[in-house]
Short mmCIF file of C-alpha atoms and ligand atoms in Angstrom, two decimals:
data_model
loop_
_atom_site.label_atom_id
_atom_site.label_comp_id
_atom_site.label_asym_id
_atom_site.label_seq_id
_atom_site.Cartn_x
_atom_site.Cartn_y
_atom_site.Cartn_z
CA MET A 1383 -33.05 -2.53 105.39
CA LEU A 1384 -31.23 -5.59 104.13
CA HIS A 1385 -27.59 -5.77 105.12
CA LEU A 1386 -25.43 -7.37 102.49
CA GLU A 1387 -22.06 -8.52 103.59
CA LYS A 1388 -19.54 -5.77 102.99
CA LYS A 1389 -17.23 -8.31 101.39
CA LEU A 1390 -19.85 -9.22 98.78
CA ILE A 1391 -20.35 -5.60 97.83
CA GLU A 1392 -16.60 -5.03 97.60
CA GLU A 1393 -16.37 -8.05 95.29
CA LEU A 1394 -19.13 -6.68 93.09
CA LYS A 1395 -17.47 -3.26 93.02
CA SER A 1396 -14.20 -4.79 91.86
CA THR A 1397 -15.88 -6.68 88.99
CA ILE A 1398 -17.80 -3.87 87.36
CA ALA A 1399 -16.74 -0.70 85.59
CA GLY A 1400 -19.78 1.18 86.87
CA THR A 1401 -20.66 2.63 90.27
CA ILE A 1402 -22.47 1.09 93.20
CA ILE A 1403 -24.60 3.46 95.23
CA LEU A 1404 -25.50 2.44 98.77
CA PRO A 1405 -28.02 4.10 101.13
CA ASP A 1406 -25.32 6.10 102.94
CA ASP A 1407 -23.96 7.53 99.70
CA PRO A 1408 -24.65 11.28 99.23
CA THR A 1409 -26.04 10.61 95.73
CA TYR A 1410 -28.40 7.84 96.91
CA ASN A 1411 -31.55 9.94 97.23
CA LYS A 1412 -31.06 11.52 93.83
CA ALA A 1413 -30.42 8.10 92.27
CA ARG A 1414 -33.65 6.64 93.72
CA THR A 1415 -35.87 9.55 92.71
CA ILE A 1416 -38.09 8.81 89.74
CA TRP A 1417 -40.75 10.74 87.84
CA ASN A 1418 -43.81 9.90 89.94
CA GLY A 1419 -43.47 11.73 93.27
CA MET A 1420 -45.63 9.08 94.98
CA ILE A 1421 -42.87 6.48 94.69
CA ASP A 1422 -40.52 6.39 97.67
CA LYS A 1423 -38.65 3.09 97.39
CA LYS A 1424 -35.28 2.38 98.93
CA PRO A 1425 -33.14 -0.15 97.06
CA ALA A 1426 -30.37 -1.88 99.06
CA LEU A 1427 -28.00 -1.05 96.23
CA ILE A 1428 -28.20 0.81 92.96
CA VAL A 1429 -25.79 -0.43 90.32
CA GLN A 1430 -25.13 2.35 87.83
CA VAL A 1431 -23.77 0.23 85.03
CA ALA A 1432 -21.08 1.74 82.80
CA ASP A 1433 -21.30 -0.69 79.91
CA THR A 1434 -22.96 -3.82 78.59
CA GLN A 1435 -20.49 -6.10 80.41
CA ASP A 1436 -21.62 -4.82 83.81
CA VAL A 1437 -25.18 -6.02 83.25
CA PRO A 1438 -24.74 -9.83 83.50
CA VAL A 1439 -22.57 -9.30 86.58
CA ALA A 1440 -25.38 -7.36 88.26
CA VAL A 1441 -28.05 -9.86 87.13
CA ASN A 1442 -26.00 -12.81 88.44
CA PHE A 1443 -25.32 -11.01 91.71
CA ALA A 1444 -29.03 -10.39 92.28
CA ARG A 1445 -29.98 -13.96 91.40
CA LYS A 1446 -27.28 -15.61 93.51
CA ASN A 1447 -27.99 -13.41 96.52
CA ARG A 1448 -31.76 -13.74 96.10
CA LEU A 1449 -32.20 -10.01 95.81
CA GLU A 1450 -35.25 -8.43 94.29
CA LEU A 1451 -34.09 -7.08 90.94
CA SER A 1452 -35.37 -4.04 89.06
CA VAL A 1453 -34.28 -2.16 85.95
CA LEU A 1454 -34.32 1.63 85.76
CA GLY A 1455 -34.49 3.18 82.28
CA GLY A 1456 -35.93 6.71 82.17
CA GLY A 1457 -37.80 6.18 85.47
CA HIS A 1458 -41.13 7.31 84.02
CA HIS A 1459 -43.38 4.34 84.64
CA ILE A 1460 -45.89 5.56 87.20
CA ALA A 1461 -46.10 2.16 88.92
CA GLY A 1462 -42.52 2.65 90.14
CA ASN A 1463 -41.35 -0.88 89.29
CA SER A 1464 -38.01 0.49 88.16
CA LEU A 1465 -36.92 0.58 91.82
CA ALA A 1466 -36.53 -2.54 93.97
CA GLU A 1467 -37.43 -1.95 97.60
CA ASN A 1468 -34.55 -3.38 99.60
CA GLY A 1469 -33.22 -5.03 96.45
CA LEU A 1470 -30.85 -4.37 93.58
CA THR A 1471 -31.67 -1.76 90.95
CA ILE A 1472 -29.77 -1.78 87.68
CA ASP A 1473 -29.62 1.89 86.70
CA PHE A 1474 -28.87 2.78 83.07
CA SER A 1475 -28.54 6.54 83.59
CA ASN A 1476 -24.89 6.43 82.48
CA MET A 1477 -25.69 4.55 79.27
CA LYS A 1478 -27.49 7.05 77.06
CA LYS A 1479 -25.63 6.88 73.77
CA VAL A 1480 -27.58 6.97 70.51
CA GLN A 1481 -25.63 6.20 67.34
CA VAL A 1482 -27.13 6.68 63.91
CA ASP A 1483 -26.22 5.04 60.63
CA PRO A 1484 -27.84 7.45 58.14
CA GLU A 1485 -27.10 5.19 55.14
CA LYS A 1486 -28.92 2.23 56.63
CA ARG A 1487 -31.41 4.51 58.41
CA ARG A 1488 -30.82 2.74 61.69
CA ALA A 1489 -30.35 3.96 65.27
CA TYR A 1490 -28.44 2.01 67.93
CA VAL A 1491 -29.68 3.06 71.32
CA GLU A 1492 -28.41 2.45 74.83
CA PRO A 1493 -31.13 1.74 77.40
CA GLY A 1494 -30.65 4.90 79.47
CA ALA A 1495 -31.43 7.19 76.52
CA THR A 1496 -34.46 9.46 76.81
CA LEU A 1497 -36.68 10.43 73.90
CA ALA A 1498 -34.82 13.77 73.84
CA ASP A 1499 -31.47 11.94 73.43
CA PHE A 1500 -32.97 9.85 70.66
CA ASP A 1501 -34.60 12.79 68.82
CA LYS A 1502 -31.44 14.90 69.00
CA ALA A 1503 -29.24 12.19 67.49
CA THR A 1504 -31.68 11.07 64.79
CA GLN A 1505 -32.82 14.56 63.78
CA ALA A 1506 -29.17 15.49 63.20
CA HIS A 1507 -29.63 13.31 60.09
CA GLY A 1508 -33.23 14.34 59.32
CA LEU A 1509 -34.50 10.99 60.62
CA ALA A 1510 -37.01 9.86 63.24
CA THR A 1511 -39.13 6.98 64.48
CA PRO A 1512 -42.39 7.08 66.47
CA THR A 1513 -41.86 7.59 70.21
CA GLY A 1514 -43.89 9.39 72.92
CA ILE A 1515 -44.95 12.95 73.67
CA ASN A 1516 -42.77 13.81 76.68
CA SER A 1517 -39.10 14.07 75.92
CA THR A 1518 -37.82 13.00 79.34
CA THR A 1519 -39.42 9.54 79.02
CA GLY A 1520 -37.02 6.62 78.67
CA MET A 1521 -36.68 4.89 75.30
CA ALA A 1522 -36.31 1.49 77.02
CA GLY A 1523 -39.52 1.25 79.01
CA LEU A 1524 -41.54 3.05 76.32
CA THR A 1525 -40.36 0.63 73.63
CA LEU A 1526 -40.81 -2.56 75.65
CA GLY A 1527 -44.46 -1.71 76.38
CA GLY A 1528 -45.30 -0.64 72.80
CA GLY A 1529 -44.69 3.11 72.43
CA PHE A 1530 -46.97 5.54 70.61
CA GLY A 1531 -46.77 9.23 69.76
CA TRP A 1532 -47.25 11.81 67.02
CA LEU A 1533 -45.80 9.62 64.24
CA THR A 1534 -47.75 6.48 65.15
CA ARG A 1535 -50.59 7.00 62.69
CA GLN A 1536 -48.03 7.13 59.89
CA TYR A 1537 -45.26 4.75 61.01
CA GLY A 1538 -46.81 2.53 63.69
CA LEU A 1539 -45.69 1.95 67.26
CA THR A 1540 -42.14 2.22 68.52
CA VAL A 1541 -42.01 -1.61 68.66
CA ASP A 1542 -43.09 -1.79 65.03
CA ASN A 1543 -39.82 -0.04 64.24
CA LEU A 1544 -37.63 -2.20 66.45
CA VAL A 1545 -35.18 -4.25 64.36
CA SER A 1546 -33.26 -6.07 67.07
CA ALA A 1547 -32.37 -5.99 70.74
CA ASP A 1548 -29.41 -7.18 72.81
CA VAL A 1549 -30.66 -8.91 75.90
CA VAL A 1550 -29.12 -10.26 79.09
CA SER A 1551 -31.12 -13.30 80.15
CA ALA A 1552 -32.16 -14.40 83.65
CA GLY A 1553 -29.17 -16.75 83.57
CA GLY A 1554 -26.83 -13.83 82.83
CA LYS A 1555 -26.23 -14.72 79.16
CA ALA A 1556 -26.07 -12.19 76.33
CA ILE A 1557 -28.61 -13.02 73.60
CA LYS A 1558 -29.58 -11.28 70.37
CA ALA A 1559 -33.27 -11.01 69.54
CA SER A 1560 -34.51 -10.20 66.03
CA GLU A 1561 -36.72 -11.74 63.33
CA GLU A 1562 -33.75 -14.01 62.49
CA GLU A 1563 -32.27 -14.76 65.91
CA ASN A 1564 -34.46 -15.91 68.79
CA PRO A 1565 -37.62 -14.70 67.02
CA ASP A 1566 -39.83 -15.85 69.89
CA LEU A 1567 -37.94 -13.63 72.33
CA PHE A 1568 -38.12 -10.78 69.81
CA TRP A 1569 -41.88 -11.29 69.61
CA ALA A 1570 -42.19 -11.14 73.40
CA LEU A 1571 -40.02 -8.03 73.77
CA ARG A 1572 -42.30 -6.08 71.43
CA GLY A 1573 -44.93 -5.26 74.05
CA GLY A 1574 -44.10 -7.75 76.83
CA GLY A 1575 -42.38 -5.09 78.97
CA GLY A 1576 -39.38 -5.96 81.13
CA ASN A 1577 -40.48 -9.57 81.66
CA PHE A 1578 -38.00 -11.36 79.43
CA GLY A 1579 -34.54 -9.98 80.17
CA VAL A 1580 -32.51 -6.82 80.54
CA VAL A 1581 -32.14 -5.03 77.23
CA THR A 1582 -28.68 -3.52 76.80
CA GLY A 1583 -29.15 -2.17 73.28
CA PHE A 1584 -31.97 -1.41 70.84
CA GLU A 1585 -31.76 -1.13 67.05
CA PHE A 1586 -34.48 0.95 65.39
CA ASN A 1587 -35.56 1.56 61.84
CA LEU A 1588 -35.72 5.28 60.96
CA HIS A 1589 -37.78 7.41 58.56
CA ASN A 1590 -37.02 10.66 56.79
CA MET A 1591 -38.55 13.45 58.88
CA GLY A 1592 -38.48 17.18 59.43
CA PRO A 1593 -36.48 18.96 60.60
CA GLU A 1594 -39.64 21.12 60.69
CA VAL A 1595 -43.23 20.03 61.15
CA PHE A 1596 -46.51 21.92 61.27
CA ALA A 1597 -47.75 21.74 64.85
CA GLY A 1598 -49.37 23.60 67.70
CA LEU A 1599 -52.38 24.04 69.94
CA MET A 1600 -55.95 25.20 69.37
CA VAL A 1601 -58.00 25.98 72.46
CA PHE A 1602 -61.81 25.88 72.67
CA PRO A 1603 -64.03 27.01 75.55
CA PHE A 1604 -65.25 24.10 77.63
CA HIS A 1605 -68.95 24.65 76.82
CA GLN A 1606 -68.13 23.70 73.20
CA ALA A 1607 -66.40 20.45 74.24
CA LYS A 1608 -69.19 18.02 73.26
CA ASN A 1609 -69.59 19.56 69.85
CA VAL A 1610 -65.85 19.64 69.18
CA LEU A 1611 -65.44 16.02 70.30
CA ARG A 1612 -68.23 14.84 67.99
CA GLN A 1613 -66.58 16.52 65.01
CA TYR A 1614 -63.16 15.29 66.09
CA ASN A 1615 -64.42 11.70 66.05
CA GLU A 1616 -65.91 12.08 62.59
CA PHE A 1617 -62.92 13.93 61.17
CA SER A 1618 -60.33 11.52 62.55
CA GLN A 1619 -61.94 8.55 60.74
CA SER A 1620 -60.68 9.87 57.40
CA ALA A 1621 -57.87 12.30 58.31
CA PRO A 1622 -54.55 11.74 56.53
CA ARG A 1623 -52.06 9.71 58.53
CA GLU A 1624 -49.50 12.51 58.44
CA LEU A 1625 -51.92 14.40 60.69
CA ASN A 1626 -52.38 13.48 64.32
CA VAL A 1627 -54.69 15.42 66.61
CA TRP A 1628 -55.08 14.70 70.32
CA VAL A 1629 -57.70 16.12 72.65
CA VAL A 1630 -56.83 17.39 76.12
CA LEU A 1631 -59.46 18.42 78.66
CA ARG A 1632 -57.95 20.47 81.48
CA HIS A 1633 -57.66 23.85 83.17
CA ALA A 1634 -55.92 26.23 80.77
CA PRO A 1635 -52.28 26.83 81.67
CA PRO A 1636 -51.12 30.48 81.47
CA LEU A 1637 -50.01 30.18 77.85
CA PRO A 1638 -49.03 33.54 76.31
CA PHE A 1639 -51.34 33.14 73.31
CA LEU A 1640 -54.43 32.76 75.53
CA PRO A 1641 -56.32 35.78 76.87
CA ASP A 1642 -55.72 36.32 80.62
CA ASP A 1643 -59.31 35.56 81.51
CA VAL A 1644 -59.01 32.07 80.01
CA HIS A 1645 -56.06 31.12 82.24
CA GLY A 1646 -57.15 28.58 84.84
CA LYS A 1647 -60.56 27.98 83.17
CA MET A 1648 -61.59 24.56 81.90
CA VAL A 1649 -60.89 24.24 78.17
CA LEU A 1650 -60.65 21.67 75.41
CA VAL A 1651 -57.29 21.72 73.67
CA LEU A 1652 -56.55 20.20 70.29
CA ALA A 1653 -52.86 19.31 70.06
CA ILE A 1654 -52.10 19.23 66.36
CA PHE A 1655 -49.19 17.60 64.56
CA TYR A 1656 -48.81 17.47 60.80
CA ASN A 1657 -45.79 15.85 59.19
CA GLY A 1658 -45.89 17.80 55.97
CA GLU A 1659 -45.73 21.16 54.28
CA ALA A 1660 -47.00 24.38 55.86
CA ASP A 1661 -49.73 25.16 53.33
CA LYS A 1662 -51.27 21.70 53.62
CA GLY A 1663 -51.03 21.87 57.42
CA GLU A 1664 -52.68 25.29 57.38
CA LYS A 1665 -55.63 23.95 55.32
CA LEU A 1666 -56.17 21.08 57.75
CA VAL A 1667 -55.98 23.42 60.70
CA ASP A 1668 -58.47 25.75 59.07
CA PHE A 1669 -60.89 22.84 58.96
CA LEU A 1670 -60.32 22.15 62.66
CA ARG A 1671 -61.02 25.81 63.48
CA GLY A 1672 -64.55 25.26 62.20
CA PHE A 1673 -65.23 22.78 65.04
CA GLY A 1674 -66.22 25.76 67.24
CA ASN A 1675 -64.96 29.21 68.21
CA PRO A 1676 -61.38 28.84 69.48
CA VAL A 1677 -60.35 31.23 72.25
CA GLY A 1678 -56.70 30.95 71.26
CA GLU A 1679 -54.39 29.26 68.82
CA HIS A 1680 -50.70 28.85 68.30
CA THR A 1681 -49.82 26.80 65.24
CA GLY A 1682 -47.15 26.91 62.57
CA MET A 1683 -43.91 25.35 61.41
CA GLN A 1684 -41.43 24.46 64.13
CA PRO A 1685 -38.57 22.01 64.61
CA TYR A 1686 -39.77 18.47 65.28
CA THR A 1687 -37.47 18.29 68.33
CA GLN A 1688 -39.14 21.41 69.74
CA TRP A 1689 -42.63 19.94 69.35
CA GLN A 1690 -41.43 16.73 70.98
CA GLN A 1691 -40.68 18.83 74.07
CA ALA A 1692 -43.79 21.01 73.93
CA PHE A 1693 -45.56 19.17 76.77
CA ASP A 1694 -42.53 18.85 79.05
CA PRO A 1695 -43.49 21.93 81.14
CA LEU A 1696 -46.86 20.30 82.01
CA LEU A 1697 -45.27 16.93 82.78
CA THR A 1698 -42.45 17.84 85.11
CA PRO A 1699 -41.19 15.19 87.55
CA GLY A 1700 -41.98 15.21 91.25
CA LEU A 1701 -45.77 15.66 91.48
CA ARG A 1702 -48.00 12.87 92.71
CA ASN A 1703 -49.57 10.87 89.87
CA TYR A 1704 -52.28 8.26 89.52
CA TRP A 1705 -53.42 7.32 86.02
CA LYS A 1706 -56.23 5.26 84.53
CA SER A 1707 -56.49 4.36 80.88
CA HIS A 1708 -58.84 2.79 78.33
CA ASN A 1709 -58.65 2.14 74.60
CA PHE A 1710 -61.52 2.90 72.27
CA GLU A 1711 -62.44 1.94 68.74
CA THR A 1712 -64.71 4.93 68.36
CA VAL A 1713 -65.66 8.00 70.35
CA THR A 1714 -69.40 7.53 70.76
CA ASP A 1715 -71.83 10.19 71.96
CA GLU A 1716 -72.20 8.27 75.24
CA LEU A 1717 -68.43 8.34 75.78
CA ILE A 1718 -68.33 12.04 74.94
CA GLY A 1719 -71.10 12.69 77.47
CA SER A 1720 -69.18 10.85 80.16
CA LEU A 1721 -65.83 12.49 79.38
CA VAL A 1722 -67.30 15.97 79.43
CA LYS A 1723 -69.25 15.29 82.63
CA PHE A 1724 -66.10 14.17 84.48
CA ALA A 1725 -63.90 16.84 82.92
CA GLY A 1726 -66.33 19.32 84.49
CA THR A 1727 -65.30 17.96 87.91
CA ILE A 1728 -61.51 17.81 87.36
CA PRO A 1729 -60.17 17.99 90.91
CA SER A 1730 -56.77 19.69 90.48
CA PRO A 1731 -55.18 22.22 88.11
CA HIS A 1732 -52.54 19.65 87.06
CA THR A 1733 -55.03 16.91 86.22
CA GLU A 1734 -56.16 16.23 82.67
CA ILE A 1735 -58.00 13.76 80.51
CA PHE A 1736 -56.38 13.15 77.18
CA LEU A 1737 -57.59 11.25 74.18
CA GLY A 1738 -54.86 10.32 71.71
CA SER A 1739 -55.40 9.07 68.21
CA ILE A 1740 -53.42 5.91 67.40
CA SER A 1741 -55.33 4.80 64.33
CA GLY A 1742 -53.37 4.07 61.19
CA LEU A 1743 -50.55 1.73 60.31
CA GLN A 1744 -50.56 -0.03 63.67
CA ASN A 1745 -54.16 -1.22 63.11
CA GLU A 1746 -53.05 -3.08 59.97
CA ILE A 1747 -50.61 -5.26 61.92
CA PRO A 1748 -52.21 -8.48 63.18
CA ALA A 1749 -52.60 -8.63 66.99
CA GLU A 1750 -50.62 -11.89 67.09
CA ALA A 1751 -47.65 -10.41 65.17
CA THR A 1752 -46.13 -8.89 68.34
CA ALA A 1753 -46.82 -9.20 72.07
CA TYR A 1754 -48.45 -5.73 72.01
CA PRO A 1755 -52.11 -6.73 71.71
CA LEU A 1756 -54.11 -3.57 71.11
CA ARG A 1757 -54.15 -3.49 67.31
CA HIS A 1758 -57.89 -2.87 67.28
CA ALA A 1759 -57.61 0.32 69.35
CA ARG A 1760 -57.97 3.61 67.46
CA TYR A 1761 -57.89 5.97 70.45
CA ILE A 1762 -56.27 5.81 73.83
CA MET A 1763 -57.58 7.73 76.83
CA ASN A 1764 -55.40 8.54 79.79
CA VAL A 1765 -56.85 10.07 82.91
CA HIS A 1766 -53.81 11.87 84.33
CA GLY A 1767 -54.59 12.35 88.00
CA ARG A 1768 -51.82 14.73 89.07
CA TRP A 1769 -51.55 16.76 92.27
CA GLU A 1770 -49.22 18.22 94.87
CA ASP A 1771 -50.26 17.21 98.40
CA GLU A 1772 -50.32 13.77 99.92
CA SER A 1773 -53.49 14.78 101.77
CA ASP A 1774 -55.27 14.83 98.38
CA ASP A 1775 -54.33 11.22 97.51
CA ASP A 1776 -57.69 9.59 98.27
CA ARG A 1777 -59.71 12.33 96.56
CA LEU A 1778 -57.65 12.32 93.34
CA ILE A 1779 -57.25 8.55 93.12
CA GLY A 1780 -60.97 8.15 93.76
CA TRP A 1781 -61.82 10.60 90.99
CA ALA A 1782 -59.54 8.89 88.43
CA ARG A 1783 -61.09 5.50 89.25
CA GLU A 1784 -64.57 6.96 88.89
CA VAL A 1785 -63.80 8.24 85.37
CA TYR A 1786 -62.29 4.86 84.50
CA ASN A 1787 -65.34 2.91 85.73
CA ALA A 1788 -67.83 5.24 84.08
CA THR A 1789 -66.11 5.02 80.67
CA LYS A 1790 -65.45 1.27 80.81
CA PRO A 1791 -68.69 0.29 78.99
CA TYR A 1792 -67.42 2.10 75.86
CA ALA A 1793 -63.87 0.71 75.98
CA ALA A 1794 -62.37 -1.67 73.45
CA GLY A 1795 -60.87 -4.00 76.08
CA GLY A 1796 -57.25 -4.79 76.89
CA ALA A 1797 -54.91 -2.26 78.46
CA TYR A 1798 -51.67 -0.49 77.64
CA VAL A 1799 -49.14 -1.90 80.12
CA ASN A 1800 -47.09 1.30 80.04
CA PHE A 1801 -50.00 3.16 81.66
CA MET A 1802 -50.94 0.55 84.28
CA THR A 1803 -50.66 1.54 87.92
CA GLU A 1804 -49.17 -0.62 90.66
CA ASP A 1805 -52.60 -1.81 91.79
CA GLU A 1806 -53.44 -3.18 88.33
CA ASN A 1807 -50.98 -6.08 88.33
CA ASN A 1808 -53.90 -8.53 88.54
CA ALA A 1809 -55.18 -7.12 85.22
CA VAL A 1810 -52.10 -8.17 83.21
CA ALA A 1811 -53.78 -11.26 81.71
CA SER A 1812 -56.72 -9.26 80.41
CA ALA A 1813 -54.38 -6.48 79.23
CA TYR A 1814 -52.67 -8.94 76.85
CA GLY A 1815 -55.86 -10.76 75.82
CA ALA A 1816 -55.24 -13.51 73.26
CA ASN A 1817 -51.45 -13.00 73.42
CA TYR A 1818 -51.26 -13.80 77.13
CA GLU A 1819 -51.00 -17.58 76.82
CA ARG A 1820 -48.02 -17.36 74.48
CA LEU A 1821 -46.38 -14.80 76.76
CA VAL A 1822 -46.77 -17.14 79.74
CA ALA A 1823 -45.14 -19.98 77.77
CA LEU A 1824 -42.26 -17.71 76.74
CA LYS A 1825 -41.86 -16.47 80.29
CA GLN A 1826 -41.55 -20.11 81.35
CA LYS A 1827 -38.86 -20.58 78.67
CA PHE A 1828 -36.81 -17.43 79.29
CA ASP A 1829 -37.39 -16.66 82.98
CA PRO A 1830 -38.84 -19.72 84.76
CA GLU A 1831 -37.92 -18.38 88.21
CA ASN A 1832 -39.54 -15.01 87.49
CA LEU A 1833 -36.35 -13.09 88.31
CA PHE A 1834 -37.71 -10.22 86.21
CA HIS A 1835 -40.94 -9.57 88.10
CA MET A 1836 -40.65 -5.86 88.81
CA ASN A 1837 -42.94 -4.98 85.90
CA GLN A 1838 -46.50 -5.64 84.74
CA ASN A 1839 -45.71 -9.19 85.59
CA ILE A 1840 -46.39 -12.17 83.38
CA LYS A 1841 -45.99 -15.17 85.65
CA PRO A 1842 -44.15 -18.19 84.22
CA LYS A 1843 -46.88 -20.64 85.10
CA PRO A 1844 -50.61 -20.30 84.54
CA MET A 1845 -52.09 -18.11 87.29
CA ALA A 1846 -54.20 -20.98 88.74
CA SER A 1847 -51.15 -23.07 89.70
CA THR A 1848 -49.12 -20.27 91.35
C1 FAD B 2485 -45.08 12.10 81.46
C2 FAD B 2485 -45.24 10.82 80.73
C3 FAD B 2485 -45.61 10.82 79.41
C4 FAD B 2485 -45.74 9.62 78.71
N1 FAD B 2485 -46.11 9.65 77.41
C5 FAD B 2485 -46.17 8.50 76.71
C6 FAD B 2485 -46.46 8.52 75.31
O1 FAD B 2485 -46.66 9.56 74.71
N2 FAD B 2485 -46.49 7.34 74.65
C7 FAD B 2485 -46.26 6.15 75.29
O2 FAD B 2485 -46.29 5.12 74.62
N3 FAD B 2485 -46.00 6.10 76.60
C8 FAD B 2485 -45.95 7.24 77.32
N4 FAD B 2485 -45.68 7.21 78.66
C9 FAD B 2485 -45.58 5.91 79.33
C10 FAD B 2485 -44.17 5.36 79.19
O3 FAD B 2485 -44.07 4.70 77.95
C11 FAD B 2485 -43.87 4.37 80.31
O4 FAD B 2485 -43.93 5.04 81.53
C12 FAD B 2485 -42.52 3.71 80.13
O5 FAD B 2485 -42.45 2.58 80.96
C13 FAD B 2485 -41.40 4.66 80.46
O6 FAD B 2485 -40.15 4.09 80.24
P1 FAD B 2485 -38.93 4.49 81.18
O7 FAD B 2485 -37.74 3.76 80.70
O8 FAD B 2485 -38.86 5.95 81.32
O9 FAD B 2485 -39.46 3.91 82.56
P2 FAD B 2485 -38.85 3.06 83.74
O10 FAD B 2485 -39.78 3.33 84.87
O11 FAD B 2485 -37.42 3.30 83.94
O12 FAD B 2485 -39.04 1.60 83.24
C14 FAD B 2485 -40.31 1.00 83.19
C15 FAD B 2485 -40.15 -0.50 83.20
O13 FAD B 2485 -39.59 -0.90 81.95
C16 FAD B 2485 -38.73 -2.00 82.16
N5 FAD B 2485 -37.39 -1.62 81.68
C17 FAD B 2485 -36.86 -0.38 81.60
N6 FAD B 2485 -35.64 -0.46 81.04
C18 FAD B 2485 -35.40 -1.75 80.76
C19 FAD B 2485 -34.33 -2.46 80.14
N7 FAD B 2485 -33.23 -1.87 79.72
N8 FAD B 2485 -34.45 -3.81 80.02
C20 FAD B 2485 -35.55 -4.46 80.46
N9 FAD B 2485 -36.58 -3.84 81.03
C21 FAD B 2485 -36.52 -2.50 81.18
C22 FAD B 2485 -38.74 -2.33 83.65
O14 FAD B 2485 -39.70 -3.35 83.88
C23 FAD B 2485 -39.19 -1.03 84.27
O15 FAD B 2485 -39.87 -1.22 85.49
C24 FAD B 2485 -45.52 8.39 79.37
C25 FAD B 2485 -45.14 8.39 80.71
C26 FAD B 2485 -45.00 9.58 81.39
C27 FAD B 2485 -44.64 9.58 82.84
#
């Protein structure tokens, strides 16, 4: 463990309003615990910033003392880059405020806010913007990588609704990024992850929404999976954008609306979200029922904030996680065959394969308009390898990689950086595709020393010369 001079730490303490947590502090272990239970990193110091002014102080301290620097938002990224082993972690857990201007339909969000914080504040005014499907995820990391969820078909990605960001640069300067100010930095932030600076505030555009939506789950027996998936593919080509249906292949959790004998059996679940009136939602759901013979269903009107938390019980922190992801333009019969084959061998009750629909508004935005490059993708698959015991690591990781390799021939190329594991850092160039070259040039401009490298790292110079 690195030993910083006590005097230096005391100096830092006296210059910031926030708290510094050191390894001998009783709250240290809690502060360094993040969502993925496989990550066990020990920062030399965790700076729990209290306000925006603390951030440049922490950035300058890390740079001057040549400390590895990381930024912790909601702590959900499975690669665990939010913690700096033996380095300095800027922790935003005490900066979670979300302020809403209902007249302007704007939200001003501090970087420690979770999706739940965001939804609560915006829904108080009947407003929302697309985010993700697990309410404990951090707004910061989700936004910087792209961000997609139930509202994406209708309103695009989270980054498509970003209006401006306040950033602390590698040199410790506060900069505004928007279409008007530093537009190149604003371009890079919308998908480029944490490569370009520390964001201390986000401004989002909001849409009228809810407070109730038509949503729920429909569960089919696994032997009908191929047939359901074929119809799902066909149906989702022309489904209204207010409707978003995702497919989950997994062992059935003990949900009260499922018969006892289905619990623990492999099933195909349609997760259904309709941003509209009940009778229209009911008609759409009736159509989905015809995909097979559901063994259980629970759908109806419910608060949007409730649906945003519906998957939280399946995505609790602490388990071991290894994910693999592809994007698809269409769900071909060959892909369906492969998905169903591997779903039949799912190696743990917590593991699942999900296929989310992201087709809609985001496909109409040119790939070069923001750093997020996957504008051609209409579906995203995530193989959620998830298990309890360390002794299962090789088996579960091996299985997830096998699914990934087998489904690669049908993939649309590129990768979603928010789903990339630690061992995929060498795939960053291909993840960004045609946008990579511009990102490298902007990295050279904004962070030539690569201070911000605890992320899906874009190196400042072309790979060949590093
Ligand atoms: C259970 C679960 C469900 C998910 N569901 C979805 C989903 O539905 N849709 C979706 O799009 N994604 C989803 N994700 C992926 C999610 O978007 C990423 O994990 C994202 O990085 C999480 O952000 P965070 O702030 O919680 O993570 P953190 O791990 O805290 O941060 C991730 C990285 O973001 C950067 N970063 C964070 N804060 C800042 C900041 N203030 N300034 C600069 N850089 C920063 C850093 O590089 C950091 O390493 C899900 C993840 C999980 C674990």
